[in-house]
XYZ file of C-alpha atoms in Angstrom:
308
model
C 46.369 -29.581 -64.318
C 49.938 -28.033 -65.440
C 50.430 -24.577 -64.662
C 53.377 -22.170 -65.261
C 55.406 -22.342 -62.220
C 56.253 -19.204 -60.440
C 60.335 -19.537 -61.323
C 59.151 -19.784 -64.999
C 57.093 -16.729 -64.747
C 59.928 -14.690 -63.440
C 62.194 -15.779 -65.961
C 59.905 -14.866 -68.611
C 59.396 -11.430 -66.907
C 63.055 -10.827 -66.619
C 63.460 -11.681 -70.176
C 60.584 -9.267 -71.529
C 61.734 -6.491 -69.231
C 65.639 -6.958 -70.381
C 65.553 -8.438 -73.990
C 62.121 -8.224 -75.547
C 60.813 -4.788 -77.411
C 59.790 -2.152 -75.246
C 56.313 -2.762 -76.797
C 55.866 -6.155 -75.550
C 57.366 -5.040 -72.183
C 54.885 -2.562 -71.627
C 51.994 -4.875 -72.529
C 53.502 -7.307 -70.011
C 53.472 -4.424 -67.297
C 49.942 -3.486 -68.145
C 48.638 -7.282 -67.797
C 50.597 -8.251 -64.842
C 52.155 -5.166 -63.007
C 49.222 -2.312 -63.223
C 50.910 -0.781 -66.070
C 49.728 1.933 -68.202
C 47.744 2.117 -71.291
C 49.905 5.264 -72.201
C 53.048 3.746 -72.209
C 51.783 1.236 -74.746
C 50.724 3.747 -77.012
C 53.847 5.632 -76.490
C 55.633 2.496 -77.831
C 53.174 2.016 -80.783
C 53.629 5.474 -81.769
C 57.294 5.107 -82.394
C 56.472 2.532 -85.283
C 54.112 4.959 -87.032
C 55.071 6.941 -90.208
C 54.451 10.477 -91.381
C 51.981 8.581 -93.767
C 49.943 7.294 -91.277
C 50.753 3.755 -91.571
C 52.619 1.530 -89.504
C 56.353 0.488 -90.428
C 56.743 -2.909 -91.834
C 59.234 -4.161 -89.239
C 56.437 -4.104 -86.816
C 56.217 -7.686 -87.718
C 59.679 -9.080 -86.849
C 59.872 -11.170 -90.140
C 59.908 -7.461 -92.369
C 62.600 -5.265 -91.646
C 60.943 -3.023 -93.802
C 60.727 0.393 -92.483
C 58.026 1.775 -94.882
C 54.327 1.571 -94.097
C 52.615 -1.673 -94.950
C 48.559 -2.640 -94.447
C 49.771 -5.812 -92.572
C 51.715 -3.765 -89.790
C 49.076 -0.860 -89.725
C 46.496 -4.249 -88.928
C 48.284 -5.591 -86.345
C 48.534 -2.284 -84.480
C 45.009 -1.694 -84.684
C 44.606 -5.298 -83.104
C 46.496 -3.890 -80.477
C 45.055 -0.842 -79.907
C 41.416 -1.943 -79.864
C 42.309 -4.318 -77.002
C 42.687 -1.089 -74.642
C 40.811 1.394 -73.482
C 41.060 4.452 -75.719
C 42.328 7.838 -74.761
C 43.122 10.802 -76.942
C 46.713 9.518 -77.666
C 45.492 5.957 -79.239
C 42.568 7.616 -81.030
C 45.277 9.754 -82.695
C 47.285 6.715 -83.794
C 43.884 4.703 -85.366
C 42.967 8.157 -87.240
C 46.331 8.441 -88.940
C 46.192 4.640 -89.743
C 42.711 4.632 -91.051
C 43.826 7.517 -93.399
C 46.689 5.527 -94.696
C 44.415 2.806 -95.081
C 42.151 4.978 -96.902
C 44.877 6.250 -99.431
C 46.532 2.625 -99.862
C 43.219 1.045 -100.848
C 43.444 -1.012 -104.068
C 40.065 -0.877 -106.017
C 41.163 -3.580 -108.197
C 42.146 -5.912 -105.352
C 39.022 -4.576 -103.513
C 41.449 -4.494 -100.460
C 45.096 -4.275 -99.841
C 48.319 -6.107 -100.541
C 50.207 -7.376 -97.095
C 53.599 -5.528 -97.771
C 55.039 -3.553 -100.531
C 57.829 -4.591 -103.492
C 60.201 -2.428 -101.362
C 60.478 -5.428 -98.894
C 62.901 -6.736 -101.482
C 65.319 -4.101 -100.702
C 65.705 -5.368 -96.806
C 66.167 -8.185 -94.753
C 63.059 -10.563 -94.534
C 61.880 -13.922 -94.182
C 61.676 -15.927 -97.344
C 57.797 -15.943 -97.527
C 57.669 -12.347 -97.655
C 59.491 -12.036 -100.982
C 57.787 -9.797 -103.762
C 57.387 -11.823 -107.005
C 57.588 -8.935 -109.681
C 55.890 -11.609 -112.181
C 52.678 -11.615 -109.960
C 53.032 -8.246 -108.419
C 52.399 -9.901 -104.684
C 54.150 -12.202 -102.042
C 53.067 -15.610 -101.512
C 50.832 -14.442 -98.717
C 48.776 -12.240 -100.938
C 47.384 -15.116 -102.735
C 45.291 -15.710 -99.673
C 43.180 -12.491 -99.890
C 41.708 -12.516 -96.691
C 45.096 -11.891 -94.916
C 45.174 -9.068 -93.774
C 42.040 -7.779 -95.645
C 39.149 -9.643 -93.412
C 40.917 -7.941 -90.243
C 41.400 -4.683 -91.774
C 37.831 -4.746 -93.027
C 36.232 -5.973 -89.592
C 38.157 -2.716 -87.946
C 36.797 -0.353 -90.462
C 33.222 -1.589 -90.217
C 33.197 -1.380 -86.306
C 35.020 1.974 -85.672
C 32.982 4.657 -86.839
C 34.213 7.907 -88.144
C 37.153 6.664 -90.141
C 38.134 5.855 -93.909
C 35.805 8.588 -95.414
C 36.044 7.315 -98.931
C 35.790 3.648 -98.249
C 32.387 1.897 -98.611
C 31.824 -0.376 -95.466
C 28.966 -2.294 -96.748
C 30.528 -2.855 -100.039
C 33.955 -4.095 -98.433
C 31.976 -6.332 -96.023
C 29.865 -7.647 -99.252
C 32.995 -8.610 -100.768
C 34.432 -10.354 -97.775
C 31.348 -12.389 -97.570
C 31.128 -13.375 -101.107
C 34.847 -14.088 -101.101
C 34.593 -16.468 -98.039
C 31.368 -18.286 -99.246
C 33.284 -19.183 -102.232
C 36.022 -21.294 -100.436
C 36.043 -24.883 -100.843
C 39.319 -25.619 -99.596
C 41.559 -23.817 -97.000
C 45.375 -23.708 -97.085
C 46.146 -20.713 -94.989
C 45.931 -20.690 -91.450
C 46.797 -17.258 -91.204
C 43.785 -16.199 -93.480
C 41.360 -17.984 -90.945
C 42.786 -16.110 -88.211
C 42.059 -12.930 -89.850
C 38.696 -13.971 -90.465
C 38.357 -14.780 -86.725
C 39.361 -11.235 -86.120
C 36.631 -10.239 -88.265
C 34.143 -12.368 -86.556
C 35.014 -11.382 -83.152
C 34.266 -7.686 -83.795
C 30.978 -8.010 -86.078
C 27.284 -8.021 -84.589
C 26.101 -11.517 -84.235
C 23.828 -12.040 -86.996
C 23.389 -13.868 -90.459
C 26.778 -12.391 -91.866
C 28.691 -13.206 -89.052
C 27.211 -16.735 -89.251
C 28.530 -17.100 -92.525
C 32.095 -16.210 -91.314
C 31.806 -18.516 -88.626
C 30.689 -21.560 -90.596
C 33.710 -21.023 -92.948
C 36.201 -20.754 -90.060
C 34.676 -23.934 -88.579
C 35.403 -25.614 -91.852
C 38.834 -24.159 -92.484
C 40.166 -25.043 -88.824
C 38.526 -28.669 -89.391
C 40.523 -29.128 -92.591
C 43.869 -27.854 -90.986
C 44.106 -28.249 -87.524
C 47.216 -30.354 -86.542
C 46.784 -32.788 -83.385
C 49.964 -34.392 -83.885
C 52.143 -33.271 -80.654
C 55.145 -34.859 -82.298
C 54.806 -31.965 -84.983
C 53.802 -29.037 -82.727
C 57.776 -27.959 -82.718
C 57.634 -27.193 -86.602
C 55.256 -24.654 -88.126
C 51.813 -26.243 -87.961
C 48.553 -24.947 -87.245
C 47.736 -25.750 -83.534
C 44.533 -25.387 -81.087
C 45.550 -22.152 -79.400
C 46.489 -20.483 -82.493
C 42.829 -20.098 -83.115
C 41.760 -19.401 -79.733
C 41.159 -15.650 -78.685
C 39.382 -16.006 -75.195
C 38.796 -18.372 -72.674
C 34.929 -17.800 -72.954
C 34.850 -16.916 -76.650
C 33.939 -19.069 -79.830
C 36.023 -22.228 -80.104
C 34.961 -22.933 -83.778
C 34.701 -26.694 -83.071
C 38.027 -27.136 -81.425
C 37.405 -29.105 -78.104
C 37.910 -28.057 -74.634
C 40.110 -31.511 -74.382
C 42.149 -30.180 -77.455
C 42.800 -26.868 -76.095
C 43.876 -28.411 -72.671
C 46.532 -30.684 -74.523
C 48.138 -27.491 -76.390
C 47.982 -26.021 -73.119
C 49.722 -28.698 -71.259
C 52.357 -28.784 -74.244
C 53.117 -25.270 -74.267
C 53.163 -25.046 -70.467
C 55.782 -27.697 -70.142
C 57.869 -25.721 -72.856
C 57.552 -22.553 -70.589
C 58.696 -24.444 -67.537
C 61.532 -26.046 -68.955
C 62.916 -22.729 -70.904
C 61.290 -19.675 -69.054
C 60.536 -18.504 -72.224
C 58.632 -19.315 -75.695
C 60.774 -19.159 -79.022
C 59.629 -19.197 -82.491
C 59.208 -22.528 -84.051
C 60.304 -21.260 -87.455
C 63.505 -19.870 -88.847
C 64.418 -17.683 -92.075
C 67.463 -19.543 -93.609
C 68.271 -16.329 -94.656
C 69.976 -12.911 -93.352
C 71.404 -14.826 -90.412
C 72.328 -11.600 -88.511
C 69.120 -10.189 -88.914
C 67.229 -13.358 -88.093
C 69.022 -13.082 -84.723
C 67.400 -9.998 -84.001
C 63.895 -11.127 -85.372
C 63.987 -14.421 -83.264
C 64.737 -12.134 -80.215
C 61.481 -9.966 -81.172
C 59.587 -12.885 -81.845
C 60.598 -14.581 -78.622
C 59.101 -11.503 -76.515
C 55.798 -11.693 -78.868
C 55.537 -15.395 -78.158
C 56.330 -15.312 -74.601
C 54.110 -12.582 -74.066
C 51.252 -14.132 -75.747
C 51.325 -17.315 -73.740
C 51.485 -15.778 -70.371
C 48.435 -14.020 -71.535
C 46.624 -16.940 -72.977
C 47.601 -19.155 -69.927
C 46.865 -16.533 -67.264
C 43.250 -16.452 -68.784
C 42.918 -20.355 -68.731
C 44.013 -20.252 -64.888
C 47.554 -21.872 -65.843
C 49.937 -19.507 -64.134
C 51.011 -20.416 -60.505
C 50.100 -17.599 -58.186
């Protein structure tokens, strides 16, 4: 079994401590050095705007300082992984107030970002198209709506004007009509929804759609894994969680691949690039390297792939 060597782990730790965003550094310290939740919350707070939402640049491919539903959902994802204290509850309450106010009744959800994204450096796939009044990402309604609705349905006492049952009903109706799957990110958002819902008939509908989507999109051509394609670990949240039809052999193959990458480089770099805004991309690339390196160290550790 390939494992992340101690030297490679130390190299990754040094990068996270010196080169990554403070947020990734504090999360690393929490998982591997008995760090505190309060420091994570403190770093999250720095991304929160006066309207309660989280700045778009929380997602490194968007350098938008204004609040977006996408970034807000990502922040909720992090907060919900840790034990709650008063400060994190305050962040959540403000985020939900923002989501409450920014909900679009016609869309029955949210648009991922806002048109002002065009005024700031960003990846090309975040271009706002004024003819459609959305980005390419927004053509796949579930991203980030499925994830947001999952949090709304399971967090009590938030989003007063939003009807949780109606939101969930629309999610289920939307997902049941899907016959073709084009966006792995939409599937990932439905995985986040599935993981927070009680296991019942509703979640079974979601699980089946996720399995169908992964079956049609999963790329097991290792020679293409250095490009932006859906790979097994992209869909796996926990070692003992739901695998949605992905086999343990496929997971082990992907783990071996990324462990080798980590042992060669000491970090995990993004396998995509913008092709525009070169100076800003250099910043985003370094931030993504911190995010991806941290994500894999946590995953590798859960699967027993870190040398002790």
